[in-house]
Every structure is written in C-alpha cells, then in structure tokens.
JSON list of C-alpha atoms in Angstrom, two decimals:
[
{"chain": "A", "resi": 181, "resn": "UNK", "atom": "CA", "xyz": [0.37, -93.40, -50.94]},
{"chain": "A", "resi": 182, "resn": "UNK", "atom": "CA", "xyz": [0.30, -93.21, -46.72]},
{"chain": "A", "resi": 183, "resn": "UNK", "atom": "CA", "xyz": [3.22, -90.64, -45.32]},
{"chain": "A", "resi": 184, "resn": "UNK", "atom": "CA", "xyz": [4.91, -93.47, -44.55]},
{"chain": "A", "resi": 185, "resn": "UNK", "atom": "CA", "xyz": [5.26, -93.48, -48.36]},
{"chain": "A", "resi": 186, "resn": "UNK", "atom": "CA", "xyz": [6.49, -89.99, -49.28]},
{"chain": "A", "resi": 187, "resn": "UNK", "atom": "CA", "xyz": [10.12, -89.11, -49.64]},
{"chain": "A", "resi": 188, "resn": "UNK", "atom": "CA", "xyz": [11.58, -87.80, -46.92]},
{"chain": "A", "resi": 189, "resn": "UNK", "atom": "CA", "xyz": [12.38, -83.99, -48.49]},
{"chain": "A", "resi": 190, "resn": "UNK", "atom": "CA", "xyz": [8.57, -83.58, -49.44]},
{"chain": "A", "resi": 191, "resn": "UNK", "atom": "CA", "xyz": [7.73, -84.33, -46.20]},
{"chain": "A", "resi": 192, "resn": "UNK", "atom": "CA", "xyz": [10.10, -81.59, -44.48]},
{"chain": "A", "resi": 193, "resn": "UNK", "atom": "CA", "xyz": [9.11, -79.15, -47.07]},
{"chain": "A", "resi": 194, "resn": "UNK", "atom": "CA", "xyz": [5.09, -79.82, -46.25]},
{"chain": "A", "resi": 195, "resn": "UNK", "atom": "CA", "xyz": [6.05, -79.40, -42.37]},
{"chain": "A", "resi": 196, "resn": "UNK", "atom": "CA", "xyz": [8.06, -75.75, -43.13]},
{"chain": "A", "resi": 197, "resn": "UNK", "atom": "CA", "xyz": [5.13, -74.17, -45.39]},
{"chain": "A", "resi": 198, "resn": "UNK", "atom": "CA", "xyz": [2.44, -75.25, -42.36]},
{"chain": "A", "resi": 199, "resn": "UNK", "atom": "CA", "xyz": [4.09, -73.55, -39.73]},
{"chain": "A", "resi": 200, "resn": "UNK", "atom": "CA", "xyz": [4.99, -70.40, -42.02]},
{"chain": "A", "resi": 201, "resn": "UNK", "atom": "CA", "xyz": [1.63, -69.80, -42.78]},
{"chain": "A", "resi": 202, "resn": "UNK", "atom": "CA", "xyz": [0.36, -70.19, -39.27]},
{"chain": "A", "resi": 203, "resn": "UNK", "atom": "CA", "xyz": [3.08, -67.51, -38.63]},
{"chain": "A", "resi": 204, "resn": "UNK", "atom": "CA", "xyz": [1.37, -65.41, -40.89]},
{"chain": "A", "resi": 205, "resn": "UNK", "atom": "CA", "xyz": [-1.93, -65.82, -39.11]},
{"chain": "A", "resi": 206, "resn": "UNK", "atom": "CA", "xyz": [-0.68, -64.67, -35.90]},
{"chain": "A", "resi": 207, "resn": "UNK", "atom": "CA", "xyz": [1.85, -62.05, -36.41]},
{"chain": "A", "resi": 208, "resn": "UNK", "atom": "CA", "xyz": [-1.09, -59.68, -37.20]},
{"chain": "A", "resi": 209, "resn": "UNK", "atom": "CA", "xyz": [-3.17, -60.31, -34.30]},
{"chain": "A", "resi": 210, "resn": "UNK", "atom": "CA", "xyz": [-0.07, -60.09, -32.15]},
{"chain": "A", "resi": 211, "resn": "UNK", "atom": "CA", "xyz": [1.41, -56.89, -33.51]},
{"chain": "A", "resi": 212, "resn": "UNK", "atom": "CA", "xyz": [-2.31, -55.41, -32.97]},
{"chain": "A", "resi": 213, "resn": "UNK", "atom": "CA", "xyz": [-2.89, -55.91, -29.12]},
{"chain": "A", "resi": 214, "resn": "UNK", "atom": "CA", "xyz": [0.62, -54.83, -28.65]},
{"chain": "A", "resi": 215, "resn": "UNK", "atom": "CA", "xyz": [0.01, -51.07, -29.91]},
{"chain": "A", "resi": 216, "resn": "UNK", "atom": "CA", "xyz": [-3.57, -51.14, -28.14]},
{"chain": "A", "resi": 217, "resn": "UNK", "atom": "CA", "xyz": [-2.14, -52.20, -24.68]},
{"chain": "A", "resi": 218, "resn": "UNK", "atom": "CA", "xyz": [-1.51, -49.37, -21.93]},
{"chain": "A", "resi": 219, "resn": "UNK", "atom": "CA", "xyz": [0.05, -49.35, -18.65]},
{"chain": "A", "resi": 220, "resn": "UNK", "atom": "CA", "xyz": [-2.82, -48.98, -16.12]},
{"chain": "A", "resi": 221, "resn": "UNK", "atom": "CA", "xyz": [-0.15, -48.19, -14.14]},
{"chain": "A", "resi": 222, "resn": "UNK", "atom": "CA", "xyz": [1.53, -44.79, -16.12]},
{"chain": "A", "resi": 223, "resn": "UNK", "atom": "CA", "xyz": [-2.15, -43.22, -16.52]},
{"chain": "A", "resi": 224, "resn": "UNK", "atom": "CA", "xyz": [-2.91, -43.58, -13.13]},
{"chain": "A", "resi": 225, "resn": "UNK", "atom": "CA", "xyz": [0.09, -41.73, -12.28]},
{"chain": "A", "resi": 226, "resn": "UNK", "atom": "CA", "xyz": [-0.70, -39.61, -14.81]},
{"chain": "A", "resi": 227, "resn": "UNK", "atom": "CA", "xyz": [-3.55, -38.31, -13.83]},
{"chain": "A", "resi": 228, "resn": "UNK", "atom": "CA", "xyz": [-2.61, -38.02, -9.67]},
{"chain": "A", "resi": 229, "resn": "UNK", "atom": "CA", "xyz": [0.33, -35.73, -11.19]},
{"chain": "A", "resi": 230, "resn": "UNK", "atom": "CA", "xyz": [-1.99, -33.51, -12.77]},
{"chain": "A", "resi": 231, "resn": "UNK", "atom": "CA", "xyz": [-4.59, -33.55, -10.16]},
{"chain": "A", "resi": 232, "resn": "UNK", "atom": "CA", "xyz": [-1.30, -32.91, -7.85]},
{"chain": "A", "resi": 233, "resn": "UNK", "atom": "CA", "xyz": [-0.40, -30.06, -9.73]},
{"chain": "A", "resi": 234, "resn": "UNK", "atom": "CA", "xyz": [-3.28, -28.38, -9.71]},
{"chain": "A", "resi": 235, "resn": "UNK", "atom": "CA", "xyz": [-4.18, -28.41, -6.21]},
{"chain": "A", "resi": 236, "resn": "UNK", "atom": "CA", "xyz": [-0.80, -26.86, -5.76]},
{"chain": "A", "resi": 237, "resn": "UNK", "atom": "CA", "xyz": [-1.16, -23.84, -7.76]},
{"chain": "A", "resi": 238, "resn": "UNK", "atom": "CA", "xyz": [-5.06, -23.05, -6.54]},
{"chain": "A", "resi": 239, "resn": "UNK", "atom": "CA", "xyz": [-2.94, -23.72, -3.03]},
{"chain": "A", "resi": 240, "resn": "UNK", "atom": "CA", "xyz": [-0.87, -21.01, -3.69]},
{"chain": "A", "resi": 241, "resn": "UNK", "atom": "CA", "xyz": [-3.29, -18.87, -5.53]},
{"chain": "A", "resi": 242, "resn": "UNK", "atom": "CA", "xyz": [-5.68, -19.03, -2.25]},
{"chain": "A", "resi": 243, "resn": "UNK", "atom": "CA", "xyz": [-2.16, -18.40, 0.06]},
{"chain": "A", "resi": 244, "resn": "UNK", "atom": "CA", "xyz": [-1.34, -15.40, -1.52]},
{"chain": "A", "resi": 245, "resn": "UNK", "atom": "CA", "xyz": [-4.61, -14.00, -1.61]},
{"chain": "A", "resi": 246, "resn": "UNK", "atom": "CA", "xyz": [-5.28, -14.54, 1.90]},
{"chain": "A", "resi": 247, "resn": "UNK", "atom": "CA", "xyz": [-1.52, -12.79, 2.19]},
{"chain": "A", "resi": 248, "resn": "UNK", "atom": "CA", "xyz": [-2.26, -9.88, 0.89]},
{"chain": "A", "resi": 249, "resn": "UNK", "atom": "CA", "xyz": [-5.99, -9.73, 2.43]},
{"chain": "A", "resi": 250, "resn": "UNK", "atom": "CA", "xyz": [-3.79, -9.88, 5.78]},
{"chain": "A", "resi": 251, "resn": "UNK", "atom": "CA", "xyz": [-1.81, -6.95, 5.01]},
{"chain": "A", "resi": 252, "resn": "UNK", "atom": "CA", "xyz": [-5.08, -4.99, 3.28]},
{"chain": "A", "resi": 253, "resn": "UNK", "atom": "CA", "xyz": [-6.93, -5.05, 6.67]},
{"chain": "A", "resi": 254, "resn": "UNK", "atom": "CA", "xyz": [-3.56, -4.20, 8.95]},
{"chain": "A", "resi": 255, "resn": "UNK", "atom": "CA", "xyz": [-3.57, -1.11, 6.56]},
{"chain": "A", "resi": 256, "resn": "UNK", "atom": "CA", "xyz": [-7.04, -0.16, 7.23]},
{"chain": "A", "resi": 257, "resn": "UNK", "atom": "CA", "xyz": [-6.83, -0.79, 11.05]},
{"chain": "A", "resi": 258, "resn": "UNK", "atom": "CA", "xyz": [-3.91, 1.49, 11.36]},
{"chain": "A", "resi": 259, "resn": "UNK", "atom": "CA", "xyz": [-5.68, 3.93, 9.20]},
{"chain": "A", "resi": 260, "resn": "UNK", "atom": "CA", "xyz": [-8.63, 3.46, 11.58]},
{"chain": "A", "resi": 261, "resn": "UNK", "atom": "CA", "xyz": [-5.83, 4.41, 14.38]},
{"chain": "A", "resi": 262, "resn": "UNK", "atom": "CA", "xyz": [-4.31, 7.03, 12.95]},
{"chain": "A", "resi": 263, "resn": "UNK", "atom": "CA", "xyz": [-7.21, 8.63, 11.59]},
{"chain": "A", "resi": 264, "resn": "UNK", "atom": "CA", "xyz": [-10.22, 7.91, 13.45]},
{"chain": "A", "resi": 265, "resn": "UNK", "atom": "CA", "xyz": [-10.40, 11.45, 15.40]},
{"chain": "A", "resi": 266, "resn": "UNK", "atom": "CA", "xyz": [-9.74, 13.16, 11.81]},
{"chain": "A", "resi": 267, "resn": "UNK", "atom": "CA", "xyz": [-13.67, 14.87, 11.89]},
{"chain": "A", "resi": 268, "resn": "UNK", "atom": "CA", "xyz": [-13.34, 15.60, 15.47]},
{"chain": "A", "resi": 269, "resn": "UNK", "atom": "CA", "xyz": [-10.18, 17.20, 15.51]},
{"chain": "A", "resi": 270, "resn": "UNK", "atom": "CA", "xyz": [-10.88, 19.41, 12.49]},
{"chain": "A", "resi": 271, "resn": "UNK", "atom": "CA", "xyz": [-14.23, 21.27, 14.68]},
{"chain": "A", "resi": 272, "resn": "UNK", "atom": "CA", "xyz": [-11.19, 20.98, 17.54]},
{"chain": "A", "resi": 273, "resn": "UNK", "atom": "CA", "xyz": [-9.02, 23.79, 15.49]},
{"chain": "A", "resi": 274, "resn": "UNK", "atom": "CA", "xyz": [-12.19, 26.38, 15.81]},
{"chain": "A", "resi": 275, "resn": "UNK", "atom": "CA", "xyz": [-11.27, 26.36, 19.32]},
{"chain": "A", "resi": 276, "resn": "UNK", "atom": "CA", "xyz": [-7.41, 26.51, 18.81]},
{"chain": "A", "resi": 277, "resn": "UNK", "atom": "CA", "xyz": [-7.72, 29.64, 16.40]},
{"chain": "A", "resi": 278, "resn": "UNK", "atom": "CA", "xyz": [-10.00, 31.22, 19.05]},
{"chain": "A", "resi": 279, "resn": "UNK", "atom": "CA", "xyz": [-7.96, 30.88, 21.80]},
{"chain": "A", "resi": 280, "resn": "UNK", "atom": "CA", "xyz": [-5.09, 32.44, 19.68]},
{"chain": "A", "resi": 281, "resn": "UNK", "atom": "CA", "xyz": [-7.44, 35.06, 18.09]},
{"chain": "A", "resi": 282, "resn": "UNK", "atom": "CA", "xyz": [-8.10, 36.44, 22.24]},
{"chain": "A", "resi": 283, "resn": "UNK", "atom": "CA", "xyz": [-4.26, 36.40, 22.71]},
{"chain": "A", "resi": 284, "resn": "UNK", "atom": "CA", "xyz": [-3.73, 38.08, 19.43]},
{"chain": "A", "resi": 285, "resn": "UNK", "atom": "CA", "xyz": [-5.92, 40.49, 20.56]},
{"chain": "A", "resi": 286, "resn": "UNK", "atom": "CA", "xyz": [-4.00, 41.89, 23.49]},
{"chain": "A", "resi": 287, "resn": "UNK", "atom": "CA", "xyz": [-1.22, 44.25, 22.67]},
{"chain": "A", "resi": 288, "resn": "UNK", "atom": "CA", "xyz": [1.83, 43.35, 23.06]},
{"chain": "A", "resi": 289, "resn": "UNK", "atom": "CA", "xyz": [2.69, 45.83, 25.74]},
{"chain": "A", "resi": 290, "resn": "UNK", "atom": "CA", "xyz": [-0.34, 45.39, 27.47]},
{"chain": "A", "resi": 291, "resn": "UNK", "atom": "CA", "xyz": [0.78, 41.51, 28.30]},
{"chain": "A", "resi": 292, "resn": "UNK", "atom": "CA", "xyz": [4.49, 42.74, 29.03]},
{"chain": "A", "resi": 293, "resn": "UNK", "atom": "CA", "xyz": [2.57, 45.18, 31.76]},
{"chain": "A", "resi": 294, "resn": "UNK", "atom": "CA", "xyz": [-0.41, 43.73, 32.88]},
{"chain": "A", "resi": 295, "resn": "UNK", "atom": "CA", "xyz": [-0.42, 42.49, 36.48]},
{"chain": "A", "resi": 296, "resn": "UNK", "atom": "CA", "xyz": [-3.02, 41.55, 38.96]},
{"chain": "A", "resi": 297, "resn": "UNK", "atom": "CA", "xyz": [-6.36, 39.84, 37.19]},
{"chain": "A", "resi": 298, "resn": "UNK", "atom": "CA", "xyz": [-5.43, 40.74, 33.89]},
{"chain": "A", "resi": 299, "resn": "UNK", "atom": "CA", "xyz": [-2.22, 38.89, 34.00]},
{"chain": "A", "resi": 300, "resn": "UNK", "atom": "CA", "xyz": [-4.07, 35.81, 35.23]},
{"chain": "A", "resi": 301, "resn": "UNK", "atom": "CA", "xyz": [-6.22, 35.97, 32.59]},
{"chain": "A", "resi": 302, "resn": "UNK", "atom": "CA", "xyz": [-3.80, 36.32, 30.07]},
{"chain": "A", "resi": 303, "resn": "UNK", "atom": "CA", "xyz": [-1.48, 33.18, 31.74]},
{"chain": "A", "resi": 304, "resn": "UNK", "atom": "CA", "xyz": [-4.82, 31.23, 32.03]},
{"chain": "A", "resi": 305, "resn": "UNK", "atom": "CA", "xyz": [-5.42, 31.71, 28.37]},
{"chain": "A", "resi": 306, "resn": "UNK", "atom": "CA", "xyz": [-1.94, 30.81, 26.92]},
{"chain": "A", "resi": 307, "resn": "UNK", "atom": "CA", "xyz": [-1.74, 27.53, 29.45]},
{"chain": "A", "resi": 308, "resn": "UNK", "atom": "CA", "xyz": [-4.86, 26.34, 27.30]},
{"chain": "A", "resi": 309, "resn": "UNK", "atom": "CA", "xyz": [-3.31, 26.97, 24.38]},
{"chain": "A", "resi": 310, "resn": "UNK", "atom": "CA", "xyz": [-0.25, 24.88, 25.22]},
{"chain": "A", "resi": 311, "resn": "UNK", "atom": "CA", "xyz": [-2.46, 22.15, 26.58]},
{"chain": "A", "resi": 312, "resn": "UNK", "atom": "CA", "xyz": [-4.65, 22.02, 23.74]},
{"chain": "A", "resi": 313, "resn": "UNK", "atom": "CA", "xyz": [-1.54, 21.66, 21.72]},
{"chain": "A", "resi": 314, "resn": "UNK", "atom": "CA", "xyz": [-0.72, 18.25, 23.84]},
{"chain": "A", "resi": 315, "resn": "UNK", "atom": "CA", "xyz": [-3.64, 17.20, 23.35]},
{"chain": "A", "resi": 316, "resn": "UNK", "atom": "CA", "xyz": [-3.68, 17.19, 19.87]},
{"chain": "A", "resi": 317, "resn": "UNK", "atom": "CA", "xyz": [-0.49, 15.62, 19.34]},
{"chain": "A", "resi": 318, "resn": "UNK", "atom": "CA", "xyz": [-1.05, 12.75, 21.95]},
{"chain": "A", "resi": 319, "resn": "UNK", "atom": "CA", "xyz": [-3.50, 11.99, 19.05]},
{"chain": "A", "resi": 320, "resn": "UNK", "atom": "CA", "xyz": [-1.26, 12.69, 16.40]},
{"chain": "A", "resi": 321, "resn": "UNK", "atom": "CA", "xyz": [-2.24, 16.00, 15.64]},
{"chain": "A", "resi": 322, "resn": "UNK", "atom": "CA", "xyz": [0.69, 18.74, 15.15]},
{"chain": "A", "resi": 323, "resn": "UNK", "atom": "CA", "xyz": [0.56, 21.85, 14.24]},
{"chain": "A", "resi": 324, "resn": "UNK", "atom": "CA", "xyz": [2.56, 23.07, 10.30]},
{"chain": "A", "resi": 325, "resn": "UNK", "atom": "CA", "xyz": [4.93, 25.85, 11.53]},
{"chain": "A", "resi": 326, "resn": "UNK", "atom": "CA", "xyz": [5.84, 27.48, 7.55]},
{"chain": "A", "resi": 327, "resn": "UNK", "atom": "CA", "xyz": [7.36, 30.84, 8.64]},
{"chain": "A", "resi": 328, "resn": "UNK", "atom": "CA", "xyz": [10.76, 31.08, 7.04]},
{"chain": "A", "resi": 329, "resn": "UNK", "atom": "CA", "xyz": [9.96, 28.21, 4.79]},
{"chain": "A", "resi": 330, "resn": "UNK", "atom": "CA", "xyz": [9.51, 27.50, 1.39]},
{"chain": "A", "resi": 331, "resn": "UNK", "atom": "CA", "xyz": [6.15, 27.53, 0.29]},
{"chain": "A", "resi": 332, "resn": "UNK", "atom": "CA", "xyz": [4.86, 23.97, -0.16]},
{"chain": "A", "resi": 333, "resn": "UNK", "atom": "CA", "xyz": [1.25, 23.67, -2.36]},
{"chain": "A", "resi": 334, "resn": "UNK", "atom": "CA", "xyz": [0.90, 20.27, -0.34]},
{"chain": "A", "resi": 335, "resn": "UNK", "atom": "CA", "xyz": [0.49, 21.98, 3.01]},
{"chain": "A", "resi": 336, "resn": "UNK", "atom": "CA", "xyz": [0.29, 26.04, 2.68]},
{"chain": "A", "resi": 337, "resn": "UNK", "atom": "CA", "xyz": [-2.31, 27.73, 0.95]},
{"chain": "A", "resi": 338, "resn": "UNK", "atom": "CA", "xyz": [-1.22, 31.34, -0.42]},
{"chain": "A", "resi": 339, "resn": "UNK", "atom": "CA", "xyz": [-3.21, 34.56, 0.42]},
{"chain": "A", "resi": 340, "resn": "UNK", "atom": "CA", "xyz": [-1.20, 37.12, -1.11]},
{"chain": "A", "resi": 341, "resn": "UNK", "atom": "CA", "xyz": [2.30, 38.09, -1.86]},
{"chain": "A", "resi": 342, "resn": "UNK", "atom": "CA", "xyz": [4.57, 40.13, -0.23]},
{"chain": "A", "resi": 343, "resn": "UNK", "atom": "CA", "xyz": [7.30, 42.04, -2.26]},
{"chain": "A", "resi": 344, "resn": "UNK", "atom": "CA", "xyz": [10.27, 41.60, -0.21]},
{"chain": "A", "resi": 345, "resn": "UNK", "atom": "CA", "xyz": [14.01, 41.48, -2.00]},
{"chain": "A", "resi": 346, "resn": "UNK", "atom": "CA", "xyz": [15.74, 39.70, 1.42]},
{"chain": "A", "resi": 347, "resn": "UNK", "atom": "CA", "xyz": [14.46, 36.22, 0.74]},
{"chain": "A", "resi": 348, "resn": "UNK", "atom": "CA", "xyz": [14.36, 34.04, -1.88]},
{"chain": "A", "resi": 349, "resn": "UNK", "atom": "CA", "xyz": [11.08, 34.29, -3.71]},
{"chain": "A", "resi": 350, "resn": "UNK", "atom": "CA", "xyz": [8.16, 31.73, -2.45]},
{"chain": "A", "resi": 351, "resn": "UNK", "atom": "CA", "xyz": [9.01, 31.86, 0.74]},
{"chain": "A", "resi": 352, "resn": "UNK", "atom": "CA", "xyz": [6.82, 32.28, 3.16]},
{"chain": "A", "resi": 353, "resn": "UNK", "atom": "CA", "xyz": [6.87, 35.92, 5.22]},
{"chain": "A", "resi": 354, "resn": "UNK", "atom": "CA", "xyz": [3.54, 36.20, 6.74]},
{"chain": "A", "resi": 355, "resn": "UNK", "atom": "CA", "xyz": [1.36, 32.91, 8.54]},
{"chain": "A", "resi": 356, "resn": "UNK", "atom": "CA", "xyz": [-2.33, 34.11, 8.19]},
{"chain": "A", "resi": 357, "resn": "UNK", "atom": "CA", "xyz": [-3.66, 31.36, 10.14]},
{"chain": "A", "resi": 358, "resn": "UNK", "atom": "CA", "xyz": [-1.79, 27.97, 11.58]},
{"chain": "A", "resi": 359, "resn": "UNK", "atom": "CA", "xyz": [-2.31, 24.81, 9.30]},
{"chain": "A", "resi": 360, "resn": "UNK", "atom": "CA", "xyz": [-2.30, 21.22, 10.54]},
{"chain": "A", "resi": 361, "resn": "UNK", "atom": "CA", "xyz": [-1.26, 17.46, 10.00]},
{"chain": "A", "resi": 362, "resn": "UNK", "atom": "CA", "xyz": [-2.87, 14.41, 11.69]},
{"chain": "A", "resi": 363, "resn": "UNK", "atom": "CA", "xyz": [0.12, 11.48, 10.83]},
{"chain": "A", "resi": 364, "resn": "UNK", "atom": "CA", "xyz": [1.19, 11.93, 7.47]},
{"chain": "A", "resi": 365, "resn": "UNK", "atom": "CA", "xyz": [-2.18, 14.02, 6.40]},
{"chain": "A", "resi": 366, "resn": "UNK", "atom": "CA", "xyz": [-3.10, 17.66, 5.92]},
{"chain": "A", "resi": 367, "resn": "UNK", "atom": "CA", "xyz": [-6.05, 18.43, 7.65]},
{"chain": "A", "resi": 368, "resn": "UNK", "atom": "CA", "xyz": [-5.81, 22.26, 7.44]},
{"chain": "A", "resi": 369, "resn": "UNK", "atom": "CA", "xyz": [-3.62, 23.96, 5.38]},
{"chain": "A", "resi": 370, "resn": "UNK", "atom": "CA", "xyz": [-1.91, 26.74, 6.42]},
{"chain": "A", "resi": 371, "resn": "UNK", "atom": "CA", "xyz": [-2.81, 30.38, 5.49]},
{"chain": "A", "resi": 372, "resn": "UNK", "atom": "CA", "xyz": [0.31, 32.19, 3.86]},
{"chain": "A", "resi": 373, "resn": "UNK", "atom": "CA", "xyz": [1.96, 35.15, 2.61]},
{"chain": "A", "resi": 374, "resn": "UNK", "atom": "CA", "xyz": [4.48, 34.48, 0.23]},
{"chain": "A", "resi": 375, "resn": "UNK", "atom": "CA", "xyz": [7.49, 36.67, -0.72]},
{"chain": "A", "resi": 376, "resn": "UNK", "atom": "CA", "xyz": [7.99, 38.26, -4.33]},
{"chain": "A", "resi": 377, "resn": "UNK", "atom": "CA", "xyz": [10.93, 40.25, -5.93]},
{"chain": "A", "resi": 378, "resn": "UNK", "atom": "CA", "xyz": [13.98, 38.09, -4.08]},
{"chain": "A", "resi": 379, "resn": "UNK", "atom": "CA", "xyz": [16.55, 36.12, -5.43]},
{"chain": "A", "resi": 380, "resn": "UNK", "atom": "CA", "xyz": [14.96, 32.59, -7.51]},
{"chain": "A", "resi": 381, "resn": "UNK", "atom": "CA", "xyz": [14.99, 29.94, -4.35]},
{"chain": "A", "resi": 382, "resn": "UNK", "atom": "CA", "xyz": [17.10, 27.25, -4.95]},
{"chain": "A", "resi": 383, "resn": "UNK", "atom": "CA", "xyz": [15.83, 23.46, -5.89]},
{"chain": "A", "resi": 384, "resn": "UNK", "atom": "CA", "xyz": [15.59, 20.67, -3.00]},
{"chain": "A", "resi": 385, "resn": "UNK", "atom": "CA", "xyz": [16.84, 17.53, -3.82]},
{"chain": "A", "resi": 386, "resn": "UNK", "atom": "CA", "xyz": [13.67, 16.44, -3.62]},
{"chain": "A", "resi": 387, "resn": "UNK", "atom": "CA", "xyz": [12.62, 18.75, -6.72]},
{"chain": "A", "resi": 388, "resn": "UNK", "atom": "CA", "xyz": [15.11, 18.13, -8.66]},
{"chain": "A", "resi": 389, "resn": "UNK", "atom": "CA", "xyz": [14.43, 14.35, -8.45]}
]
C-alpha cells in the first residue's frame, strides 16, 4: 500500500508524532546552549569596573599619604627653624647669668652713689644685659619671670620653701635663677623658692579642667 492509499487520519497522526519527536530531540540542546551562554560585554564591563575601583582606592590612599607627609615635613621644618639655636642659646644663658651676678654683686647703695668710671661700668654692664636679652628674644628665647606667680612644675624648679602666711601656699616668693623658654618649650626652668603656710591657692580653670 502506498502513502497515497493510507487513510487521511492515519497520515495526519504520523506527521504529528514525527514533529513531536523532533522537538524532543532539539529541546535539551537548545536549553543547554542558552544557560551556558555568557554576555561578553557584561563580563568585560564588570572587570573594568572592579579595576577602576581598585585604582581609585589606591589613588586615594596615595593622596592621603602624601598629605600626611607634607604636613609632617612642614612641622619638622618649622621645629627646625624655631629650635635650631637651642643648644647655642643654652650656652649663652651662662653668659647672661654671669652678667646678672656681676650686677648683683654691687650693693644698691653703691649703685645709687656711683659716679665717674664706676657708674660708666655699671651702666655698660646693664646695657649689655638688655641687649643680650633682646638678641635672645629675636631668636625666640624669652626669660621666665615667675616672681609672685603660682608655682608651675613645668616651668619652675623649687629649691626650698619659705614660711609666709601672707600669700597663698605655692606662690613663688624668691627667684634664685631666671628661667628661659624657646618657643613653647622650656629651655631652662627657673630656680625658685616657694611660700608655705599661707592659705591654699585657688585652682585655676586650667587645673580644674
């Protein structure tokens, strides 16, 4: 029997079955290919984005390190300028001390009645002391004058205590040797005598803090 002799219904069923079989054979291959495919543009974009973020992070870290280095260098340069003469200034203080001792060795009544060469000598020594103090001050070295102030262990060195009920305890009542600072640092603490026996000194706002 030829295909032309087959009934029309049987021929239609055979065609449907053949199409279903072909669909089943092609379906797994189509599904597998779709799941395995990757968009190359999206993958490249993701890699470039990650690389960009990494480079941005490195750049920000480098800039922060450079800024810290710049600030640290500026501080070091400023300190070098301000404190470069520290050792020299400390040695010069010995000269200032000797000048002061020379003046203190002359009694007050002798200074007031001095005339002629002696008066010229005393005036010359006092002028030298003033000029030396101005020279030191131009280089950032200043004298500490603690007389009558509250004792400050950061700037003063107590040598002895003086019984004195008229001033608050802890007040500097005698300066044995002047102190000096350079910038905001102590070059040499002042040697002082401190009062005791008086009323307790009121706390300053800085002490309370």
